[in-house]
mmCIF file of C-alpha atoms in Angstrom:
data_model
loop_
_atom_site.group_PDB
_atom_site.id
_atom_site.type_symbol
_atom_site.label_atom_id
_atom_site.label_comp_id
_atom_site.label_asym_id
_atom_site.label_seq_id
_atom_site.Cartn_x
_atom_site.Cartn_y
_atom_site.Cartn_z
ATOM 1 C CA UNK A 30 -25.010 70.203 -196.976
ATOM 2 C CA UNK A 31 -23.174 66.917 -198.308
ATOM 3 C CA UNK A 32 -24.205 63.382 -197.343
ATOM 4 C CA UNK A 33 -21.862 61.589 -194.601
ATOM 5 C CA UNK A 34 -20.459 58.650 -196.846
ATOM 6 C CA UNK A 35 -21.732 55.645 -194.859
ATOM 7 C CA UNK A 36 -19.294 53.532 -193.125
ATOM 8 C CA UNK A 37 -17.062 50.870 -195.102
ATOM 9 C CA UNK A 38 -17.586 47.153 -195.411
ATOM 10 C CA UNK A 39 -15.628 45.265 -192.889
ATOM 11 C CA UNK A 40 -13.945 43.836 -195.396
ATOM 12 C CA UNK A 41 -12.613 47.023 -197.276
ATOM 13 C CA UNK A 42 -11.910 48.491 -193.751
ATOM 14 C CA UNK A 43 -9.263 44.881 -192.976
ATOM 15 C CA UNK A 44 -8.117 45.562 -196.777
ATOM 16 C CA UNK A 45 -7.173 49.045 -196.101
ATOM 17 C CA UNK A 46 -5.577 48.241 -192.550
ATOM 18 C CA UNK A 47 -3.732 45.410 -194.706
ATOM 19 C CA UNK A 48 -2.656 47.901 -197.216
ATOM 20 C CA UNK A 49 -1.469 50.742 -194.653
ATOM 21 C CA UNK A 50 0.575 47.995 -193.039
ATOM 22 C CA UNK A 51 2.000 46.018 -195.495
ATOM 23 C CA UNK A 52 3.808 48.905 -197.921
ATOM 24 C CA UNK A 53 5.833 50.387 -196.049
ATOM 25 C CA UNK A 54 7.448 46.688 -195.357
ATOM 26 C CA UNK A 55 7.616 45.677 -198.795
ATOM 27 C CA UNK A 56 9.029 49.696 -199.616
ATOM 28 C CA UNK A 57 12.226 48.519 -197.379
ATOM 29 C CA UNK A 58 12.702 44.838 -199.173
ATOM 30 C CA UNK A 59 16.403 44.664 -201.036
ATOM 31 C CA UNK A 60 16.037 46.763 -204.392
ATOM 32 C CA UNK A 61 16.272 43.442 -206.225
ATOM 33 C CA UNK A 62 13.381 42.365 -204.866
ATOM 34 C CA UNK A 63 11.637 45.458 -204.141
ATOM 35 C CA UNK A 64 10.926 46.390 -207.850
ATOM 36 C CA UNK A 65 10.199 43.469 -209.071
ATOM 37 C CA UNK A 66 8.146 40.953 -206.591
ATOM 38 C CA UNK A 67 7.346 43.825 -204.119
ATOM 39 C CA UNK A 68 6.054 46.397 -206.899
ATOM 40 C CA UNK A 69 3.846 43.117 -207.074
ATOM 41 C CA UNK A 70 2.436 42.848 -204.439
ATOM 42 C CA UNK A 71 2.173 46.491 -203.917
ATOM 43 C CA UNK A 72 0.284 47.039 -206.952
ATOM 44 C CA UNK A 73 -2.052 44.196 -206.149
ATOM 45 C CA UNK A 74 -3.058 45.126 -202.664
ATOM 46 C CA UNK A 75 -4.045 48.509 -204.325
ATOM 47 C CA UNK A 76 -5.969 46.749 -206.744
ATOM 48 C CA UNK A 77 -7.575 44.801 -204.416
ATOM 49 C CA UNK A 78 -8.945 47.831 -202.414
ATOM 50 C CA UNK A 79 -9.825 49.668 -205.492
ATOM 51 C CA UNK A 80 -11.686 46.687 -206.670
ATOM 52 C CA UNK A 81 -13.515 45.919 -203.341
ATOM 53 C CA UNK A 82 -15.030 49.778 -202.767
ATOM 54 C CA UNK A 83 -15.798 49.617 -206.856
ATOM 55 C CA UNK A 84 -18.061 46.283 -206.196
ATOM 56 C CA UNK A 85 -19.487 47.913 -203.262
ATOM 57 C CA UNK A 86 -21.130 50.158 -205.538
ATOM 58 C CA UNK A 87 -21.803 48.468 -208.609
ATOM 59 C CA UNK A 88 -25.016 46.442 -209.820
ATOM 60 C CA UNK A 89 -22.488 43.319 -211.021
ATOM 61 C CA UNK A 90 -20.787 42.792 -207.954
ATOM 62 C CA UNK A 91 -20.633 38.866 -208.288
ATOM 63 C CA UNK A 92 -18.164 39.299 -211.303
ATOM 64 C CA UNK A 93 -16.010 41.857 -209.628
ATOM 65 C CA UNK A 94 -15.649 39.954 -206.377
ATOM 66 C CA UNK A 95 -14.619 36.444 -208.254
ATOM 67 C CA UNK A 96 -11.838 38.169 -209.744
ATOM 68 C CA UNK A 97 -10.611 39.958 -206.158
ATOM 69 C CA UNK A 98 -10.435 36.407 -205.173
ATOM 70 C CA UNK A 99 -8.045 35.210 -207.379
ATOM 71 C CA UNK A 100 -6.143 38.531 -206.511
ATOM 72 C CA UNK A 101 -6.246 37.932 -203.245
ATOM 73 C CA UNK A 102 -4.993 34.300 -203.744
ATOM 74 C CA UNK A 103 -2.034 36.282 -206.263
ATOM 75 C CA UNK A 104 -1.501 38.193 -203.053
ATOM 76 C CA UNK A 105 -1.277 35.256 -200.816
ATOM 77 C CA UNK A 106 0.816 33.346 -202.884
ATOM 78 C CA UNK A 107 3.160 36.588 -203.610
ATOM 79 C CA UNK A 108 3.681 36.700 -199.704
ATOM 80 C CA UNK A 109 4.576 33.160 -199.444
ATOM 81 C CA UNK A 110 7.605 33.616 -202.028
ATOM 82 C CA UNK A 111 8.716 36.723 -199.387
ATOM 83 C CA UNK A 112 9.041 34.095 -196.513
ATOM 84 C CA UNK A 113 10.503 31.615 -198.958
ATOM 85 C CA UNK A 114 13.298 33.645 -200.445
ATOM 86 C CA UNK A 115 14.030 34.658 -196.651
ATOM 87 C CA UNK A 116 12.785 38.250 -197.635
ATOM 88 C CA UNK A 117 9.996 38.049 -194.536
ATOM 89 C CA UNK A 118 9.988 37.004 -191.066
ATOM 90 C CA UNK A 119 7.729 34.431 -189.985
ATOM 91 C CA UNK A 120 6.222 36.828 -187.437
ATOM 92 C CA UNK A 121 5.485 39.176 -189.776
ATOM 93 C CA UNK A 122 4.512 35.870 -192.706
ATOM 94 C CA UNK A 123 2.136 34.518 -189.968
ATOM 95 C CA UNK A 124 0.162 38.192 -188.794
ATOM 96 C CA UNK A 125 0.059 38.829 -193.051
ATOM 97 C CA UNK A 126 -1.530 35.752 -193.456
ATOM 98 C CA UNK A 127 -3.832 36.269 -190.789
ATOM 99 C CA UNK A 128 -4.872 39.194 -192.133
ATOM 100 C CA UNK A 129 -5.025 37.615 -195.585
ATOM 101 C CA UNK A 130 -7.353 34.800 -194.012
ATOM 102 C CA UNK A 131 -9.773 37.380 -192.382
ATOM 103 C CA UNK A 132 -10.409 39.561 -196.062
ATOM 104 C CA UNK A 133 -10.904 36.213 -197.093
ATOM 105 C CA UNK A 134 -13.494 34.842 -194.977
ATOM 106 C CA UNK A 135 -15.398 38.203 -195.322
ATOM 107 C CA UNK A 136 -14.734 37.821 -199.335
ATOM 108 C CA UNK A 137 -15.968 34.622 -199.354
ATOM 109 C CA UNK A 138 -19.011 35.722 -197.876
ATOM 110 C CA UNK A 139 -20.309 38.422 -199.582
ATOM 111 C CA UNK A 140 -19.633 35.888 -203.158
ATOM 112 C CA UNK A 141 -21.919 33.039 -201.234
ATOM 113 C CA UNK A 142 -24.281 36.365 -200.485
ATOM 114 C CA UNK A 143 -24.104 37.334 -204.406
ATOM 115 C CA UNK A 144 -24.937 33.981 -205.994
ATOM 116 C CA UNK A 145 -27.986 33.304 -203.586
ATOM 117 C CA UNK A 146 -30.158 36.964 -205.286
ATOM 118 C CA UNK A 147 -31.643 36.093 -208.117
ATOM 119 C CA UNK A 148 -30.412 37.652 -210.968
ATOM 120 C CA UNK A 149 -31.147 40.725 -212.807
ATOM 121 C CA UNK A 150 -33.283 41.048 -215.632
#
């Protein structure tokens, strides 16, 4: 009989609801556009899950979850240039960034919880 897998990290589970919202809008952006800035973004929200269930898992997750900061940032600043080249409405810009904000805060938290264990010998 095969272990349940336990339940995800809030923060993987907003990723993945991010993820499963997000495509399918950038998937419909003007082909110039689409290829090029929204392959972007596509690939980096991917990246960004990946990377999140990967630190779950490993012993270094400190070093993992600095660097899916500065994605997420990537990711944040990718969106902005959607709104900015009139690519995104700002309904849509504000309840991304919202989003964006919430994997954030829950990022941010499990870094502050990584750098307060000591470290490993």
């Amino acid at each position: 009989m095969s272990k349940p897998t336990p339940p995800d990290l809030p923060v993987i589970q907003k990723t993945y609801d991010l993820v499963k919202w997000y495509v399918p809008i950038l998937n419909r952006l003007p082909r110039d556009h689409r290829f090029t800035l929204g392959e972007r973004i596509i690939n980096g929200l991917y990246d960004l899950l990946e990377g999140l269930i990967l630190a779950r898992y490993s012993p270094n997750k400190l070093e993992i979850l600095e660097k899916l900061n500065t994605r997420l940032d990537l990711l944040r600043h990718q969106t902005r240039l959607l709104l900015d080249f009139s690519l995104m409405e700002t309904k849509r810009y504000e309840y991304v960034g919202k989003l964006m904000h919430d994997i954030g805060t829950e990022l941010g938290g499990w870094i502050r919880q990584q750098r307060q264990r000591p470290a490993k010998a």
